[in-house]
PDB file of C-alpha atoms in Angstrom:
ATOM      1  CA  UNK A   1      17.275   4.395  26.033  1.00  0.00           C
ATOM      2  CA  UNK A   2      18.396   7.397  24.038  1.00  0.00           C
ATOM      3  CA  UNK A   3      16.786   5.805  20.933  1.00  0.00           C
ATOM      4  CA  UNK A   4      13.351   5.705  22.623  1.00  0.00           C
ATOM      5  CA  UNK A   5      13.758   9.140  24.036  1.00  0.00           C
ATOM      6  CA  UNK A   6      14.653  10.271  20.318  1.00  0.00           C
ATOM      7  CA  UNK A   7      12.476   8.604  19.418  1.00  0.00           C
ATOM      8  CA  UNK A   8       9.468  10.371  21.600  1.00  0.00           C
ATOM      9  CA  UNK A   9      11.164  13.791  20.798  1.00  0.00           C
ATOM     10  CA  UNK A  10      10.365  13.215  17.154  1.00  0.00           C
ATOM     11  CA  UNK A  11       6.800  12.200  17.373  1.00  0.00           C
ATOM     12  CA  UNK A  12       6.187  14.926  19.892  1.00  0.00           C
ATOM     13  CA  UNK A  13       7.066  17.435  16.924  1.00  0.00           C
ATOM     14  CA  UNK A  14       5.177  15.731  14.467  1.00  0.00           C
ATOM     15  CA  UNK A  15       2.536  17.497  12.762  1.00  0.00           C
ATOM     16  CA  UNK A  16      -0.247  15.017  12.805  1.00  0.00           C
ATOM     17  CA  UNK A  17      -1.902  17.023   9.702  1.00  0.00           C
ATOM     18  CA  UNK A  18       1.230  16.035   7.746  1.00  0.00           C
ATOM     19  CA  UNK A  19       0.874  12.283   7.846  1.00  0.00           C
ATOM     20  CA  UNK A  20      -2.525  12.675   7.348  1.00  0.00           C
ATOM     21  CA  UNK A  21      -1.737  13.779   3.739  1.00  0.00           C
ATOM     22  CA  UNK A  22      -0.712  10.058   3.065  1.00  0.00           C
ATOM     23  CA  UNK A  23      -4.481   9.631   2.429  1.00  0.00           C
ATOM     24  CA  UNK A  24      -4.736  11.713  -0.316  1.00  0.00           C
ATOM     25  CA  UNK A  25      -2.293   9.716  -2.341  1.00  0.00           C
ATOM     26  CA  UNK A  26      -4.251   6.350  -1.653  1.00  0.00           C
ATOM     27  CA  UNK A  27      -6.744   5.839  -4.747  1.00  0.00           C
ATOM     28  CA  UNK A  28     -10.053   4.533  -4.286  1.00  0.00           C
ATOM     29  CA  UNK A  29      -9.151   4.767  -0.059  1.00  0.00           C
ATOM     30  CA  UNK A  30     -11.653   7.767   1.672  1.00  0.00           C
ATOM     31  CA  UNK A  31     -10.237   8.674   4.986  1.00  0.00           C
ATOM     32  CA  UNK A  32     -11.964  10.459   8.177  1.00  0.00           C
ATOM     33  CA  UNK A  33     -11.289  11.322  11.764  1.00  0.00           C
ATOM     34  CA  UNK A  34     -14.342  12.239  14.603  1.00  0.00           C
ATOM     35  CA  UNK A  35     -13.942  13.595  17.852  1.00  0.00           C
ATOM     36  CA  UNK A  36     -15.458  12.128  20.550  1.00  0.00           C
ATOM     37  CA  UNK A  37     -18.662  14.060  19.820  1.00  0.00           C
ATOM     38  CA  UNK A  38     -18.799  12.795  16.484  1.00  0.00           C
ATOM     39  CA  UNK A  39     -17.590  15.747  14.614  1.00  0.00           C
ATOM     40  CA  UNK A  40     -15.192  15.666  12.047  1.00  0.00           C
ATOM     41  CA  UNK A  41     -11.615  17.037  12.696  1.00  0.00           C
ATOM     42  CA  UNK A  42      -9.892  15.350   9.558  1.00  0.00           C
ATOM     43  CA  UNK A  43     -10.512  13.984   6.316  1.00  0.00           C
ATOM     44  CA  UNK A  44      -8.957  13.081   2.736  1.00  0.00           C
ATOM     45  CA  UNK A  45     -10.221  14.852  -0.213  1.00  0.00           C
ATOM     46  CA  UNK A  46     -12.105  11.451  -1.440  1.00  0.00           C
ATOM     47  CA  UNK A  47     -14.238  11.412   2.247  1.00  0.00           C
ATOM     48  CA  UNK A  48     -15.345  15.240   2.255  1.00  0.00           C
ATOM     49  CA  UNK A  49     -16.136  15.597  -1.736  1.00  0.00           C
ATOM     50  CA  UNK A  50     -18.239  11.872  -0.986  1.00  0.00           C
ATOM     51  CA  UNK A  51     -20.260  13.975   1.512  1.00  0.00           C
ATOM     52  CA  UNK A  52     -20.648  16.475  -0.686  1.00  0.00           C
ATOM     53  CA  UNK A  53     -18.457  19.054   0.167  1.00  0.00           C
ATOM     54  CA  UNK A  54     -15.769  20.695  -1.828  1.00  0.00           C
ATOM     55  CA  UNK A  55     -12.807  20.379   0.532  1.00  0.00           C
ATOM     56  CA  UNK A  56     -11.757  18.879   3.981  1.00  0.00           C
ATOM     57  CA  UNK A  57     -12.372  22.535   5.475  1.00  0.00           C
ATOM     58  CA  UNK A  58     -15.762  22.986   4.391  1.00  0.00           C
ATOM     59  CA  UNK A  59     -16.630  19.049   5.848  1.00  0.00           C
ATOM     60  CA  UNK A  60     -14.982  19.683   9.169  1.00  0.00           C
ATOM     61  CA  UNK A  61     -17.424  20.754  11.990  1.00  0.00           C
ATOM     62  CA  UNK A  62     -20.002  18.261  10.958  1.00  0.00           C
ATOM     63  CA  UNK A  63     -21.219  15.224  12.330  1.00  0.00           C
ATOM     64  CA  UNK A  64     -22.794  12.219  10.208  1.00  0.00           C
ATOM     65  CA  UNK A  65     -26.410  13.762  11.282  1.00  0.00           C
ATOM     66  CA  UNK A  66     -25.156  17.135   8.948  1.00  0.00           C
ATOM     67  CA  UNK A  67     -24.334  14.410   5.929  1.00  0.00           C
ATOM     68  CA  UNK A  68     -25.603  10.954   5.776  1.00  0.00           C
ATOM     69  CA  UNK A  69     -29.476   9.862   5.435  1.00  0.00           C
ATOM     70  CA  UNK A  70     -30.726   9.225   8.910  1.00  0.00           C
ATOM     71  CA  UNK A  71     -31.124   5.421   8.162  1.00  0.00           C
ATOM     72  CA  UNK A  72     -27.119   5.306   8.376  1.00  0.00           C
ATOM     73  CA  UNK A  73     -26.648   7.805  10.874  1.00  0.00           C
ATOM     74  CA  UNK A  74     -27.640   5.601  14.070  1.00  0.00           C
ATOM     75  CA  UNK A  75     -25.578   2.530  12.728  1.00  0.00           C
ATOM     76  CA  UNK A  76     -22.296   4.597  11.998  1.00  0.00           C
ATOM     77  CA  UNK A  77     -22.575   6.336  15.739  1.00  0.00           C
ATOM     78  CA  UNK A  78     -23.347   2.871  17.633  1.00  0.00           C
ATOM     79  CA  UNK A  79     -19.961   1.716  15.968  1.00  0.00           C
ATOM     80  CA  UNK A  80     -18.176   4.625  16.792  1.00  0.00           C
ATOM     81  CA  UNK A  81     -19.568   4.637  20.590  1.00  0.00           C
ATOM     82  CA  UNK A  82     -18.117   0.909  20.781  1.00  0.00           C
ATOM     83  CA  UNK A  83     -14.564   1.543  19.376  1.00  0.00           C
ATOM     84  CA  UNK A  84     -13.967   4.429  22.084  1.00  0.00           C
ATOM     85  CA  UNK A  85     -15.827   2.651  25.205  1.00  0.00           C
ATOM     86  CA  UNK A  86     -13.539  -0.336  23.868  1.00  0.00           C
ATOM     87  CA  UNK A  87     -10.599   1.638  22.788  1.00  0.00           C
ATOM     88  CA  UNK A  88     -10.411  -1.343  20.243  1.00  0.00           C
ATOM     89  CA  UNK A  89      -9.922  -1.530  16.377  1.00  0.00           C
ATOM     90  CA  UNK A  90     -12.884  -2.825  14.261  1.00  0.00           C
ATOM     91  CA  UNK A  91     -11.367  -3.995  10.675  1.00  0.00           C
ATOM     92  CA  UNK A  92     -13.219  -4.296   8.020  1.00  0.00           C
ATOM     93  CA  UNK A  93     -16.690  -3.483   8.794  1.00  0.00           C
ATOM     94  CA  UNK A  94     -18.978  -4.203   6.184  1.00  0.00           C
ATOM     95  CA  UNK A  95     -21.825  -1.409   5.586  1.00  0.00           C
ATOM     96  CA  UNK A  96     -24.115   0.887   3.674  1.00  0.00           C
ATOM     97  CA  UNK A  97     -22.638   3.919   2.623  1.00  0.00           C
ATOM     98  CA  UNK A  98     -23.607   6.255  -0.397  1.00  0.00           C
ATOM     99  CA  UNK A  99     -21.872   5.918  -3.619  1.00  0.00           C
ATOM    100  CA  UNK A 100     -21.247   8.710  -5.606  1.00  0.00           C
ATOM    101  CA  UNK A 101     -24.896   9.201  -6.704  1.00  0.00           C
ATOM    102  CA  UNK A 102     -26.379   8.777  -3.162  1.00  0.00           C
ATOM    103  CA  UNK A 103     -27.340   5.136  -3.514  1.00  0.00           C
ATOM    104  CA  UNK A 104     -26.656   2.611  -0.691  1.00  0.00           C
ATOM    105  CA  UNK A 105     -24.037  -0.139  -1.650  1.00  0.00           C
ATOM    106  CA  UNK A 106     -21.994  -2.397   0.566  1.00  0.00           C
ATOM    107  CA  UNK A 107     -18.898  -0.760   1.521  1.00  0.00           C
ATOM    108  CA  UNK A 108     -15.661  -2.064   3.635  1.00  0.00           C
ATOM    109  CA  UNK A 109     -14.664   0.230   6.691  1.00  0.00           C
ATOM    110  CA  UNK A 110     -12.401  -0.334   8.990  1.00  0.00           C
ATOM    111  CA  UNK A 111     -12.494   1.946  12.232  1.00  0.00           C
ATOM    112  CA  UNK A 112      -9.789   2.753  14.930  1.00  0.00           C
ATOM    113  CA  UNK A 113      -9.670   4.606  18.346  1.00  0.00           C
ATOM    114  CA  UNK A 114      -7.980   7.823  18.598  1.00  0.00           C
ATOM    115  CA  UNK A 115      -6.068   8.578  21.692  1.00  0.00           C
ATOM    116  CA  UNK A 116      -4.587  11.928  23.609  1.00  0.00           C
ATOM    117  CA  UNK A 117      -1.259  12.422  24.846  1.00  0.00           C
ATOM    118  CA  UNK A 118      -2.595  11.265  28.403  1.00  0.00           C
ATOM    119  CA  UNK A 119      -3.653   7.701  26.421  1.00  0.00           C
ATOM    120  CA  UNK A 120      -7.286   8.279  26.802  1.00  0.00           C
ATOM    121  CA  UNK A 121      -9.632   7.537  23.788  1.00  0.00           C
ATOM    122  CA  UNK A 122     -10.424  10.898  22.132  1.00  0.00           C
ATOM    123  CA  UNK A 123     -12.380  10.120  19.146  1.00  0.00           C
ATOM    124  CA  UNK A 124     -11.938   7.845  16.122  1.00  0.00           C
ATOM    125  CA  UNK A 125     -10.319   7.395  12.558  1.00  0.00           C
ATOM    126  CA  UNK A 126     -11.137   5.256   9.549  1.00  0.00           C
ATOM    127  CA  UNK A 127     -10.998   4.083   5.891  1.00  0.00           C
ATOM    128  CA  UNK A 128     -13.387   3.592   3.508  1.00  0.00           C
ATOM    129  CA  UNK A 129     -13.337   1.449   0.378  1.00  0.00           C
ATOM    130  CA  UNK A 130     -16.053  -0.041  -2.039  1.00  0.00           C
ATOM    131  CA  UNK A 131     -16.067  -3.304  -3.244  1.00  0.00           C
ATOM    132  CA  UNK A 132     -16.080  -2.016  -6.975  1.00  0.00           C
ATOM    133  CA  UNK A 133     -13.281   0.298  -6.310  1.00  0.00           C
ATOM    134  CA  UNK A 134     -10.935  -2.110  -5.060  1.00  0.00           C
ATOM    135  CA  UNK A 135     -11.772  -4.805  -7.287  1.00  0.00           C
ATOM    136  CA  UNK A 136     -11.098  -1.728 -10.270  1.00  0.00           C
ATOM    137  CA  UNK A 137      -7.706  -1.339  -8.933  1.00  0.00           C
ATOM    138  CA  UNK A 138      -6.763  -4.707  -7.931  1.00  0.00           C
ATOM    139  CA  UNK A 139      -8.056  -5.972 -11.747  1.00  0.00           C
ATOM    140  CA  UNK A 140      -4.987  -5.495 -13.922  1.00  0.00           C
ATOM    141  CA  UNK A 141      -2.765  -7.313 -11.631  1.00  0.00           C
ATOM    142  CA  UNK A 142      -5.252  -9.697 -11.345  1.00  0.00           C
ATOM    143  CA  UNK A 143      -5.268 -10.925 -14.916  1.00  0.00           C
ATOM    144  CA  UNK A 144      -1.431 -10.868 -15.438  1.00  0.00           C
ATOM    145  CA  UNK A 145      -0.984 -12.233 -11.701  1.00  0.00           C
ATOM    146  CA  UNK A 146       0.021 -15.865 -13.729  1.00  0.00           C
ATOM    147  CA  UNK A 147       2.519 -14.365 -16.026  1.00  0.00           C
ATOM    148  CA  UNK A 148       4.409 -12.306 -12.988  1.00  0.00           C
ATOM    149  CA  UNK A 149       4.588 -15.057 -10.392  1.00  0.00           C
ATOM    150  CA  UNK A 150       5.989 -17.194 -13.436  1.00  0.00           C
ATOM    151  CA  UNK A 151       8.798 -14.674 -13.813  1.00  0.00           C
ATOM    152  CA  UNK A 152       9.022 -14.382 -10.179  1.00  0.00           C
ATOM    153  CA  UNK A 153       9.423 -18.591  -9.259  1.00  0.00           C
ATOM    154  CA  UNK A 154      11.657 -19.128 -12.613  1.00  0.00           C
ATOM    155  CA  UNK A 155      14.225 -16.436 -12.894  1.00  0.00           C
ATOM    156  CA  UNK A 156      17.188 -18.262 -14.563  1.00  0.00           C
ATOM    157  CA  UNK A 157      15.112 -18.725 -17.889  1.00  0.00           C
ATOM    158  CA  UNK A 158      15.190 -16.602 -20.550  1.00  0.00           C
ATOM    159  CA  UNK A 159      11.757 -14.274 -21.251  1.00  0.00           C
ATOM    160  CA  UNK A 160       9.811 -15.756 -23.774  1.00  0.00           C
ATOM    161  CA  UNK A 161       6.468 -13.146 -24.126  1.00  0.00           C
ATOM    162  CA  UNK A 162       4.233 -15.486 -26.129  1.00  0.00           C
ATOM    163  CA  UNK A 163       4.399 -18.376 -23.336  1.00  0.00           C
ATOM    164  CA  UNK A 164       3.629 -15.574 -20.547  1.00  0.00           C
ATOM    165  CA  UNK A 165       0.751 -13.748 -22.464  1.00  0.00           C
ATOM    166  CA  UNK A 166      -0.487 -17.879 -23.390  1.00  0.00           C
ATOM    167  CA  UNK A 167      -0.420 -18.131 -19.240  1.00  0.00           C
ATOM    168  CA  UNK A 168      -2.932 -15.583 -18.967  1.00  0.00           C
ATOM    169  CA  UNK A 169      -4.974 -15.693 -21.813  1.00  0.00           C
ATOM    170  CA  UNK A 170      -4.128 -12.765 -23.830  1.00  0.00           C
ATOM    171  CA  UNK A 171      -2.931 -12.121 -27.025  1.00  0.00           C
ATOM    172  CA  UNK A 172       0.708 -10.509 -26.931  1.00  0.00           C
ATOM    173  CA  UNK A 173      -0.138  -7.211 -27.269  1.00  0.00           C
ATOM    174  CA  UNK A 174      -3.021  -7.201 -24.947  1.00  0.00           C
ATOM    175  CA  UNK A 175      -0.021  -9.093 -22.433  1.00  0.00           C
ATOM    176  CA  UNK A 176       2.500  -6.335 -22.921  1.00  0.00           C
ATOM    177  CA  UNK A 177      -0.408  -3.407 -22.312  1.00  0.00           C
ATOM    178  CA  UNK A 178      -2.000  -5.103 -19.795  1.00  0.00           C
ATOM    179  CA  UNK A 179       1.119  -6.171 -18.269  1.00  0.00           C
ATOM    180  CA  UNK A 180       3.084  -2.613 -18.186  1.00  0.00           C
ATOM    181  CA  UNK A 181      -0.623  -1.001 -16.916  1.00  0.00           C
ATOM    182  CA  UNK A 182      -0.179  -3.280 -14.163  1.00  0.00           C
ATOM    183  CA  UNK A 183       3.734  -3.042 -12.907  1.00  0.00           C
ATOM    184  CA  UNK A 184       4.475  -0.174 -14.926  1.00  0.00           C
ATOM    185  CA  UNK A 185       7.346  -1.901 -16.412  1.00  0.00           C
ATOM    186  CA  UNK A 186       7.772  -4.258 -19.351  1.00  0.00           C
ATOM    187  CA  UNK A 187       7.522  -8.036 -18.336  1.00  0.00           C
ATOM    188  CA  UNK A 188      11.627  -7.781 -18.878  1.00  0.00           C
ATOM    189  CA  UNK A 189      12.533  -4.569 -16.219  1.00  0.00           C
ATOM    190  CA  UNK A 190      10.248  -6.757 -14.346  1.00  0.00           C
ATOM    191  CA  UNK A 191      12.258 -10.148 -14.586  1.00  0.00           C
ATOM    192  CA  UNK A 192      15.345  -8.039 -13.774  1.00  0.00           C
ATOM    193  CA  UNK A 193      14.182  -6.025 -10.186  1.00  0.00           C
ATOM    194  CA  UNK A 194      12.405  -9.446  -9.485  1.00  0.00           C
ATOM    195  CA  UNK A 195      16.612 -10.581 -10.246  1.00  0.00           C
ATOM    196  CA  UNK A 196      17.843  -7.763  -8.610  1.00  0.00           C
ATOM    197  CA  UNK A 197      15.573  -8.789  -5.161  1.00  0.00           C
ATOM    198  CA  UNK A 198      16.581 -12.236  -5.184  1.00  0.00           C
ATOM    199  CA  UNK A 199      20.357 -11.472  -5.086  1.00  0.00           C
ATOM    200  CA  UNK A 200      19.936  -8.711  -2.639  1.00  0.00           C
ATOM    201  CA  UNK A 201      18.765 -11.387  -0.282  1.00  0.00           C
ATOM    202  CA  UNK A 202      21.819 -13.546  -1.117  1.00  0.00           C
ATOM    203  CA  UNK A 203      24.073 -10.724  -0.523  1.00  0.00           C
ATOM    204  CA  UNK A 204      22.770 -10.218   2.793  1.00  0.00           C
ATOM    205  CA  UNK A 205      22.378 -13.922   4.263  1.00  0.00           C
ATOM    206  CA  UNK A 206      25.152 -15.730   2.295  1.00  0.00           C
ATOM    207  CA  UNK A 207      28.789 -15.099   1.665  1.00  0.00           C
ATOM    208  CA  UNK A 208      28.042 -16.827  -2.649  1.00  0.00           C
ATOM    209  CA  UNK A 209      30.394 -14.429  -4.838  1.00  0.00           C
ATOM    210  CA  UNK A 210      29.289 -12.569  -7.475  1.00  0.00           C
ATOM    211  CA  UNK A 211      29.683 -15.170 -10.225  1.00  0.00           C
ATOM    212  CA  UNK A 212      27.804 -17.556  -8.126  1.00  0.00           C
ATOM    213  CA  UNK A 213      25.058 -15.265  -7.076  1.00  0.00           C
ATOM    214  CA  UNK A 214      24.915 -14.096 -10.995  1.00  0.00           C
ATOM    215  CA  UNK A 215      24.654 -18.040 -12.314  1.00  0.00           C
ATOM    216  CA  UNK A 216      21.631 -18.195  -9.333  1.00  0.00           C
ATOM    217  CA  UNK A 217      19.498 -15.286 -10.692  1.00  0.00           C
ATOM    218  CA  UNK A 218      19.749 -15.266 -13.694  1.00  0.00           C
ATOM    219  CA  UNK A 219      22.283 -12.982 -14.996  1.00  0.00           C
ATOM    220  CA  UNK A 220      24.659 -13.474 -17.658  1.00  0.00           C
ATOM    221  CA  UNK A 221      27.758 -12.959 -15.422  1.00  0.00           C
ATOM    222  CA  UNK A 222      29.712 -11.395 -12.664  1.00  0.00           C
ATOM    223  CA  UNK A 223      29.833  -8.505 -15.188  1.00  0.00           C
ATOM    224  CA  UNK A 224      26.240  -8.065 -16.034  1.00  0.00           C
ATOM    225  CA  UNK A 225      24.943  -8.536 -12.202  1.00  0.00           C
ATOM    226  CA  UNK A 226      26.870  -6.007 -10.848  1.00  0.00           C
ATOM    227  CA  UNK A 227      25.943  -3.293 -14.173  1.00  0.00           C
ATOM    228  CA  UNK A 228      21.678  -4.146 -13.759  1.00  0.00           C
ATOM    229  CA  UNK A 229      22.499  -4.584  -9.765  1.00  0.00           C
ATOM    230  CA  UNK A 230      23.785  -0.989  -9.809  1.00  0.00           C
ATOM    231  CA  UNK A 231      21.208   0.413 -11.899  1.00  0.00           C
ATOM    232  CA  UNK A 232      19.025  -0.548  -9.848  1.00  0.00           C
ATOM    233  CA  UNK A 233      20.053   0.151  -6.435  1.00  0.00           C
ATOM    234  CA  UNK A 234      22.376   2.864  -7.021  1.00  0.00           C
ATOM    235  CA  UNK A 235      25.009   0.965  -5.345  1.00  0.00           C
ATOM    236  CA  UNK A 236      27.518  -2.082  -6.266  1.00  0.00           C
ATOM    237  CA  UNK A 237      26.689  -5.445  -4.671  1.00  0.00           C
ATOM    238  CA  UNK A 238      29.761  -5.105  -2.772  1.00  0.00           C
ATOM    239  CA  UNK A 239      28.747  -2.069  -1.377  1.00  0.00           C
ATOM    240  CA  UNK A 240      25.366  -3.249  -0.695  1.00  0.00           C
ATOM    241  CA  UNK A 241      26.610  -6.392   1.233  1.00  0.00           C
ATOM    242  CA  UNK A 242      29.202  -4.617   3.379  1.00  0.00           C
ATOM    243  CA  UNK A 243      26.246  -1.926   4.388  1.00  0.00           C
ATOM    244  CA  UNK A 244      24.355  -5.109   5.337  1.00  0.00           C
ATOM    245  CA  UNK A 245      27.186  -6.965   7.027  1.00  0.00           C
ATOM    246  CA  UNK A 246      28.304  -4.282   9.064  1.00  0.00           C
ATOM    247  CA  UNK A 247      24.562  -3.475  10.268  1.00  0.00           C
ATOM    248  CA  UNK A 248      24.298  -7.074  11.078  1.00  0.00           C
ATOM    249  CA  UNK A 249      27.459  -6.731  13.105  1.00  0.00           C
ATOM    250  CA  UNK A 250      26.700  -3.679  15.208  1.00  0.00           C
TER     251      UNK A 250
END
């Protein structure tokens, strides 16, 4: 009970505008909010400079009539009617919207109702992604995905480089680049936090020691698990496991 009314207390002071800023910090993610008139009362940077405006203040006020070509207009408010009648979530809508030279390409949205303090519907919120944008993001991980679920299912082997860039088709130093653009590590920090995970899990749901734990992820020893565990976590596995244990307990 006095978790949930903490709880309450701390939303209640939340400054909505705050979280909001989350959005900013997404790439290739445009956010927006409408009231239930359809004008807009938030928006990331990405959504209002899309629309043509310079900032989220100069975009709020408007409705889609003020920004999109009437052909979307009608579409975008039917949708937006339906989510607060329903006071249900639409995911992943696909649609027309302008690119960044006004042309209409397919676009994923994904729309959700926005209620008042009383629970009623009071507008609605969404995200905006294109297909090209995502894919752009989602590409370097895509062509070293082979090489890092490799490291990830075979952790007790050493790191040879030449047999993971041979897994995904690149020469070595397109591997490493590629590789380090993707995780921003090298393929071996990688192997070691992808060590490090696997024997944080131990430590929490098994009572292994150290040296057994070590021989099971990889590491060279008791010795060199706990010096790259504590790198890592800023903590000793002991430490770590008791935090866990006693949690567990309580």
């Amino acid at each position: 009970m006095k978790t949930t009314e903490a709880h309450e207390a701390w939303l209640r002071r939340l400054q909505v505008r705050s979280l909001r800023s989350v959005f900013d910090l997404l790439p290739g993610v445009m956010f927006f909010a409408k009231d239930l008139e359809g004008r807009f009362t938030m928006a990331n940077l990405a959504f209002a400079q899309r629309c043509g405006f310079k900032d989220e203040a100069s975009l709020l006020g408007k409705t889609d009539s003020d920004v999109f070509p009437p052909e979307l207009v009608a579409a975008f408010r039917k949708k937006d009617l339906q989510i607060i009648e329903t006071g249900q979530p639409v995911p992943r809508i696909i649609e027309l919207f302008p690119n960044e030279v006004g042309e209409h390409v397919w676009y994923e949205t994904t729309k959700l109702p926005i209620f008042d303090v009383d629970g009623r519907p009071c507008g609605v919120c969404g995200t905006v992604r294109s297909y090209e944008g995502t894919k752009a993001i989602l590409e370097p991980f895509l062509q070293v995905e082979a090489a890092a679920e490799f490291i990830k299912d075979n952790l007790t082997e050493s790191l040879h480089i030449a047999k993971l860039a041979k897994l995904t088709g690149l020469s070595i130093r397109q591997f490493e680049r590629k590789f380090h653009k993707a995780y921003q590590v090298s393929p071996r920090a990688y192997l070691v936090r992808m060590r490090v995970a696997a024997a944080s899990d131990l430590l929490k749901d098994t009572d292994l020691r150290p040296s057994e734990i070590a021989d099971r992820t990889g590491f060279y020893d008791a010795s060199d698990f706990s010096r790259q565990f504590r790198r890592a976590m800023k903590m000793s596995p002991t430490h770590f496991r008791r935090m866990h244990k006693s949690g567990k307990e309580g």
